[in-house]
Coordinates of C-alpha atoms and ligand atoms in Angstrom, one line a residue:
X1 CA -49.0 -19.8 17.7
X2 CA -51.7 -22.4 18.4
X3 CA -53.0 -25.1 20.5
X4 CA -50.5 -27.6 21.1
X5 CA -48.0 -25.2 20.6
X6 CA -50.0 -22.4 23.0
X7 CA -51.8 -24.2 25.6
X8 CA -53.3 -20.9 27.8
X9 CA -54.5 -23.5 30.6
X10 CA -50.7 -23.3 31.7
X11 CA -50.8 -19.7 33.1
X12 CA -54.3 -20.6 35.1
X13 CA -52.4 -23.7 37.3
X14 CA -52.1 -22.5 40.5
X15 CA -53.6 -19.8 42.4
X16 CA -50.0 -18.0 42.3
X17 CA -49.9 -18.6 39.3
X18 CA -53.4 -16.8 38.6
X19 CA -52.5 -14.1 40.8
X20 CA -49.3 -13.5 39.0
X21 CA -50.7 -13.0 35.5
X22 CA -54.4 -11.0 36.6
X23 CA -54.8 -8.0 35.2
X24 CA -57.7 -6.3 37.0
X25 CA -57.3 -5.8 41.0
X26 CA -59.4 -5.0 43.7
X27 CA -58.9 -2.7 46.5
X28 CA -60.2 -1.6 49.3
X29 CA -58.8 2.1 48.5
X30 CA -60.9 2.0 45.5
X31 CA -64.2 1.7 47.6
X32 CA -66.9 4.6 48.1
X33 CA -69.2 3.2 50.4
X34 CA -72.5 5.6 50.8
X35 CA -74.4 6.7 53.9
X36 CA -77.7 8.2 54.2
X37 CA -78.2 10.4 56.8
X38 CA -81.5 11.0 58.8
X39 CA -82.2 13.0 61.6
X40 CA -82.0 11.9 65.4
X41 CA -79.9 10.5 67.6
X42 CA -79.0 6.1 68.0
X43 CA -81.3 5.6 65.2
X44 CA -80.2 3.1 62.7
X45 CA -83.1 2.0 60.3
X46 CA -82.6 -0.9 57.7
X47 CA -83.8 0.0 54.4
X48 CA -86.4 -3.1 53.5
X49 CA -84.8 -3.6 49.8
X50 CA -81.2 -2.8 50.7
X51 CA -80.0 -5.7 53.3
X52 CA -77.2 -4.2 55.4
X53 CA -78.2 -0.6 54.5
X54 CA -79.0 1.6 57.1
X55 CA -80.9 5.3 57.3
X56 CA -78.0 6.4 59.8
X57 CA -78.4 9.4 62.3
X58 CA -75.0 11.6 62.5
X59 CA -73.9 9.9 65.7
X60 CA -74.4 6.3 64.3
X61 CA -72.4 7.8 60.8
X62 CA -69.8 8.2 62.5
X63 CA -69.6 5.1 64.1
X64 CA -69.7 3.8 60.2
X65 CA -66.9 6.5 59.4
X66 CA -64.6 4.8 61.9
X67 CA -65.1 1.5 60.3
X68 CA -64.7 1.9 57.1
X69 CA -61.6 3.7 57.7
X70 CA -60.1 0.8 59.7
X71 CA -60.9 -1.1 56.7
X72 CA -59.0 1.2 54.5
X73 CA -61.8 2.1 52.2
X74 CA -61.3 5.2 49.8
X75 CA -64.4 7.3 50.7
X76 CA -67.9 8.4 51.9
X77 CA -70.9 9.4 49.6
X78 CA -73.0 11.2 51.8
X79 CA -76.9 11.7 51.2
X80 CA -79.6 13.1 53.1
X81 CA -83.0 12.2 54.7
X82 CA -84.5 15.9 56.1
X83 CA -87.8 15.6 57.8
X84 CA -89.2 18.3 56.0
X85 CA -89.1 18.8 52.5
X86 CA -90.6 22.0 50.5
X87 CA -91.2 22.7 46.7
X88 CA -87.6 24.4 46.2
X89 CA -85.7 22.0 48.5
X90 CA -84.8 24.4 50.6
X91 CA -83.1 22.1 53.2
X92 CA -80.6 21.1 50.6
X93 CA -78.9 24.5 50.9
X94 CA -79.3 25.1 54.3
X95 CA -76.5 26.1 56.5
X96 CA -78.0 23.7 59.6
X97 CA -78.5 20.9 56.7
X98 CA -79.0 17.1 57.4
X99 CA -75.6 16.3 55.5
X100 CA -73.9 19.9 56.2
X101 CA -74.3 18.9 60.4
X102 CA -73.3 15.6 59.1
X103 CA -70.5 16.5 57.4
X104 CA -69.2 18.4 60.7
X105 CA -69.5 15.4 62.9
X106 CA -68.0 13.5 60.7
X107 CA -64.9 15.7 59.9
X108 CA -64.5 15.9 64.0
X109 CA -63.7 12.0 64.1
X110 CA -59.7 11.8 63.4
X111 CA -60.5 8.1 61.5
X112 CA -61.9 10.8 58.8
X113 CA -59.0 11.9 57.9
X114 CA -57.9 8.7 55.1
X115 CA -61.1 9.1 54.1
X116 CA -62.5 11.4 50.9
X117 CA -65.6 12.9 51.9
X118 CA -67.8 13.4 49.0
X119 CA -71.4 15.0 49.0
X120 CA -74.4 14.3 47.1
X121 CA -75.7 16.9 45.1
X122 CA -79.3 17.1 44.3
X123 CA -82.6 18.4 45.4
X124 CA -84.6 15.6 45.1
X125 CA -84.3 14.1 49.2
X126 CA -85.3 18.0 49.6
X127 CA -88.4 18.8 47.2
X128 CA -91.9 17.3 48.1
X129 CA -92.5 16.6 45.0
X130 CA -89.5 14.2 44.6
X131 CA -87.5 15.9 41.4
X132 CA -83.8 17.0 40.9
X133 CA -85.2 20.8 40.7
X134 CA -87.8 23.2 40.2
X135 CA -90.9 21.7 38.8
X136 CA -93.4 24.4 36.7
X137 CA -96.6 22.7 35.9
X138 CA -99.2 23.8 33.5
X139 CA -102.6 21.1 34.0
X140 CA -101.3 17.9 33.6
X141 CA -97.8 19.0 31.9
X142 CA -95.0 19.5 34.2
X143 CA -91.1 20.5 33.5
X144 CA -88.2 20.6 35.7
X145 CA -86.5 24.0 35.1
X146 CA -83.0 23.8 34.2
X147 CA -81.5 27.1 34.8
X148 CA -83.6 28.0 38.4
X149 CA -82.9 24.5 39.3
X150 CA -78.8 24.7 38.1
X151 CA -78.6 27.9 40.8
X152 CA -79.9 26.4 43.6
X153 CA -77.9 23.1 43.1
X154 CA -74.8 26.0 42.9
X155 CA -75.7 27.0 46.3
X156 CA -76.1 23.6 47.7
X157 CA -72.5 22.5 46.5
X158 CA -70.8 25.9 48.1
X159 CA -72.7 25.0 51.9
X160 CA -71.8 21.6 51.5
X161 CA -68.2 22.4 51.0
X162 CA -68.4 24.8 53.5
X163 CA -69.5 22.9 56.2
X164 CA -66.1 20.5 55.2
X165 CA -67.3 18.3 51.9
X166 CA -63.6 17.5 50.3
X167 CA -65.9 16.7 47.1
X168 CA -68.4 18.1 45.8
X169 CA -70.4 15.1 43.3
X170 CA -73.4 16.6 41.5
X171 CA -76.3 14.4 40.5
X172 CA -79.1 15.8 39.1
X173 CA -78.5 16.3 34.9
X174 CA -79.2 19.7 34.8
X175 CA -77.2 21.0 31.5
X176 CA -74.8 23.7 33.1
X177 CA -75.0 23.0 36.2
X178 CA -70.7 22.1 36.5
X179 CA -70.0 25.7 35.7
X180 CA -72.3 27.0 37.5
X181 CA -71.0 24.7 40.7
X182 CA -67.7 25.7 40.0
X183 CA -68.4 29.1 40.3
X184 CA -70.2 29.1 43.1
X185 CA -67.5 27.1 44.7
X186 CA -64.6 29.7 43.7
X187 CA -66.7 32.5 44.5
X188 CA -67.0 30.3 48.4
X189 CA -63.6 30.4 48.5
X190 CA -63.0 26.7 47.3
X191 CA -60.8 26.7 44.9
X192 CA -59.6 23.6 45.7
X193 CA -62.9 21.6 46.1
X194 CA -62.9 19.1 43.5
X195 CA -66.3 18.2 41.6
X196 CA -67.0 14.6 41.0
X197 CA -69.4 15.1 37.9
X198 CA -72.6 12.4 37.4
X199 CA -71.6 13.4 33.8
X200 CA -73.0 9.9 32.4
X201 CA -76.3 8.7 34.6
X202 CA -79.3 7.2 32.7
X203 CA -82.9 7.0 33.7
X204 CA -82.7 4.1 35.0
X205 CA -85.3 1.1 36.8
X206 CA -82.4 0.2 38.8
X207 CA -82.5 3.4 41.5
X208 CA -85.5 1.9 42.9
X209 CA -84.6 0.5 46.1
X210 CA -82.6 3.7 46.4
X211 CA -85.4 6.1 46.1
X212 CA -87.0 4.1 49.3
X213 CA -83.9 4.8 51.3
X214 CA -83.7 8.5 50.3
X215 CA -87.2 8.8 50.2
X216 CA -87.1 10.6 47.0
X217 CA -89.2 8.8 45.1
X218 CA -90.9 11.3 42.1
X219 CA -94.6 12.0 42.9
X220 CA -96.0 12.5 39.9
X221 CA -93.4 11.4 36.3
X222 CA -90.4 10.4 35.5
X223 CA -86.8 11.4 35.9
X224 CA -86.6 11.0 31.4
X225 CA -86.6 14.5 30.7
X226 CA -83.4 15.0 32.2
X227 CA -81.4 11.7 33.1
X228 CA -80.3 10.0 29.6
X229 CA -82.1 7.6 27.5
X230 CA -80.6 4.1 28.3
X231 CA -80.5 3.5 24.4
X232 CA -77.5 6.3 23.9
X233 CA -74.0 6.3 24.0
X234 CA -72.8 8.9 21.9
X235 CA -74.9 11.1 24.2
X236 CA -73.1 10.1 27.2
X237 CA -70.1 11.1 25.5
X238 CA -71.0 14.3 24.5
X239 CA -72.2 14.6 28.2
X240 CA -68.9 13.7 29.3
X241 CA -67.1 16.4 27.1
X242 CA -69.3 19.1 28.5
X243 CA -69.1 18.5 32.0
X244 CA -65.1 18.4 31.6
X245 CA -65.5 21.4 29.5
X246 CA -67.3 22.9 32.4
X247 CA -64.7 22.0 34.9
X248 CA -65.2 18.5 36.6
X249 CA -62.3 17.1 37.9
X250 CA -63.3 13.5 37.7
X251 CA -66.4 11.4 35.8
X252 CA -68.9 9.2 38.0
X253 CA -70.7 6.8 35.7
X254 CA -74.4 5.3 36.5
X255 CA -75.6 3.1 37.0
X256 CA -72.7 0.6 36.6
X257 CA -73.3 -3.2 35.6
X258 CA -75.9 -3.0 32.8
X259 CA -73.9 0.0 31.3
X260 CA -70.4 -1.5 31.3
X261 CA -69.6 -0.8 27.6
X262 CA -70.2 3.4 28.2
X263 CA -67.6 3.0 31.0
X264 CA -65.1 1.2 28.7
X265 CA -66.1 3.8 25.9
X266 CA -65.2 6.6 28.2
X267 CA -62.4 5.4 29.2
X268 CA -61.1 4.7 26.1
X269 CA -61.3 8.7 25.3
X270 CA -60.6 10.6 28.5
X271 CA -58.3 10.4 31.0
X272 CA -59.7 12.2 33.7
X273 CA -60.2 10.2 36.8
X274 CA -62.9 7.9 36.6
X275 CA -65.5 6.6 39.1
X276 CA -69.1 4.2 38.5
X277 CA -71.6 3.8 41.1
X278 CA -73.0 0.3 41.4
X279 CA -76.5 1.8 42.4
X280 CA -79.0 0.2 44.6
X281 CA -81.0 -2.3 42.4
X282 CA -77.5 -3.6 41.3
X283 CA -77.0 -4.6 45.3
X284 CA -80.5 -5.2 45.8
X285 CA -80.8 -7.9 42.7
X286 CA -77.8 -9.5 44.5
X287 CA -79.0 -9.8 47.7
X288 CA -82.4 -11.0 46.6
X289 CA -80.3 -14.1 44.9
X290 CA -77.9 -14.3 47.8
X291 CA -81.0 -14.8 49.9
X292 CA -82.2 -17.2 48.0
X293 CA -79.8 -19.3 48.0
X294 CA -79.1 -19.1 44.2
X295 CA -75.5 -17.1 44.1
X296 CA -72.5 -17.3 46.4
X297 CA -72.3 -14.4 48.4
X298 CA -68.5 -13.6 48.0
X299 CA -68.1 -14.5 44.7
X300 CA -71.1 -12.9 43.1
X301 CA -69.9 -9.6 45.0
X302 CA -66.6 -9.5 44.1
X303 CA -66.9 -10.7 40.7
X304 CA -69.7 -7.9 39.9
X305 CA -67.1 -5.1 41.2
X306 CA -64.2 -6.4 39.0
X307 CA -66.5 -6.0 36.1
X308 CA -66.6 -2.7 36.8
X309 CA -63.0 -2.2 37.2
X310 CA -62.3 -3.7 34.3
X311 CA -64.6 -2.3 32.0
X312 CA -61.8 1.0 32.9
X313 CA -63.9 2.4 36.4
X314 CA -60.4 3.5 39.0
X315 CA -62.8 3.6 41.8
X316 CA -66.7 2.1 42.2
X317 CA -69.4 3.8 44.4
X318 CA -70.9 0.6 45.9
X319 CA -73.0 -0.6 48.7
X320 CA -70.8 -3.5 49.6
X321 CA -67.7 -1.5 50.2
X322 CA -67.3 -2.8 53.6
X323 CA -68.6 -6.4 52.5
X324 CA -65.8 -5.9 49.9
X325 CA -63.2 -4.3 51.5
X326 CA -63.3 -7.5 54.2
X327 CA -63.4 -10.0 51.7
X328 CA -60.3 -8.8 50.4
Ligands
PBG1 C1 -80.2 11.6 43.2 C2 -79.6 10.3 43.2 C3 -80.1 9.0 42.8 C4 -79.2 8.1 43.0 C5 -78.0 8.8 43.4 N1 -78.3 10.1 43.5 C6 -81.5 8.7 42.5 C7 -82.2 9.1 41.3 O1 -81.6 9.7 40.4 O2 -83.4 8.8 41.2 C8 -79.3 6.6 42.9 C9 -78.3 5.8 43.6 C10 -78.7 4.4 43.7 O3 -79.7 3.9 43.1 O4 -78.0 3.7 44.5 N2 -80.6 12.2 42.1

């Protein structure tokens, strides 16, 4: 039927109305809000590009643990900030860790209990030089190994579980590197340690502001020989069916917003549980126009997260999970 006969304006009338008939929601529950850990003790350092963000010591994480839980967000992303850093990323793996002492103080708070406590898997906040893994160069050639890198990234998931991670979330794009994980994580005696698999995450100009608040900005190249070309989609699928092939329990997508139609794509053929990560330049961009004076706070915010939700993400990585979770 058509206009007069279907007039759609009726159904937008009221805000019950609208309320009644929307089919995309919001919640809190569906919130990951990240936290980079650094070492000390009271320190709480805004991140220049990232208003709001903070480089946390443990103590002050846990302050942050307790609120978000009071808030009823759905999770943690932990990262780290180690003072030292070595070609191998040693600290990554290490049993006294930035994020494995993290994870302890922050499993000893009872408010962490409604929250899921997912780590960060990769090497580059560990290596000097800045890369997900092993880097071989030859002159002015350089590669990041895959298979070296994919076992050390194995050993980093099992200590992080140990030391109380309820999820393990690898980010690095090694090819293998879910089995491997998986593995490892058996083999530790964690069966039951879900992995949260980066399966889809593009090389993208958009983790900028988050490579100055991890500090793990490449020294020398590019991330393009292993995160995906922006251009393909089919890839990402075939990423997808690997890393579910290889065992992960759920998908994380990323970066979000300028890759909405791979999100809908994959949701449209799998059903695992599915996550996107609205990543750093997504917030920062925002802020810069909130700043400004050129968007409205709220309503940018919460309209850029429902995108994401309905493009078929259940839950969104984002760093206005607290912003968000208030607002609602
Ligand atoms: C580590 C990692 C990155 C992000 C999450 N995990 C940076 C990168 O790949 O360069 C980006 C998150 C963000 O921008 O908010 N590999």
């Amino acid at each position: 039927m058509e206009f007069p006969a279907t007039r759609l304006r009726r159904l937008r009338s009221s805000a019950a109305m609208r309320s009644l008939v929307r089919e995309t929601h919001l919640e809190p529950s569906a919130l990951i809000y990240p936290l980079f850990l650094c070492e000390g003790e009271g320190v709480r350092r805004e991140i220049s590009s990232m208003p709001g963000v903070f480089n946390l010591s443990s103590d002050e994480a846990v302050k942050e643990v307790e609120a978000c839980a009071s808030l009823g967000i759905g999770g943690l992303l932990l990262f780290g900030i180690p003072d030292e850093k070595d070609e191998q990323g040693s600290g990554a793996w290490a049993s006294d860790g930035i994020v494995q002492r993290g994870l302890r103080a922050i499993k000893k708070s009872s408010q962490a209990e409604s929250l899921v406590v997912i780590a960060d898997v990769c090497l580059c906040e560990y290596t000097s030089h800045g890369h997900c893994g092993i880097v071989t160069r030859d002159g002015d050639h350089f590669d990041v190994e895959n298979d070296s890198s994919v076992a050390l990234l194995a050993k980093t998931a099992a200590s992080l579980a140990e030391a109380g991670a309820d999820v393990i979330a690898p980010s690095d794009m090694m090819d293998g590197r879910v089995a491997a994980i998986r593995t490892a994580l058996d083999e530790a005696g964690k069966h039951n340690t879900p992995i949260l698999s980066y399966a889809s995450k593009f090389a993208s100009a958009f983790y900028g502001p988050f490579r100055e608040a991890a500090d793990s900005a490449p020294q020398f190249g590019d991330r393009r020989t292993y995160q995906m070309d922006g251009a393909n989609l089919r890839e990402a699928m075939r990423e997808i069916e690997q890393d579910i092939a290889e065992g992960a329990d759920m998908l994380l997508m990323k970066p979000a917003m300028p890759y909405l139609d791979v999100i809908r794509e994959a949701r449209n053929r799998f059903d695992l549980p599915m996550g996107a990560y609205q990543v750093s330049g997504e917030y920062s961009m925002l802020h810069a126009a909130f700043q400004r004076g050129w968007l409205e706070p709220e309503r940018a915010m919460l309209e850029s997260l429902l995108s994401i939700r309905r493009a078929g993400a259940d839950f969104i990585v984002t760093y206005f999970a607290k912003d968000a979770a208030k607002a609602l």
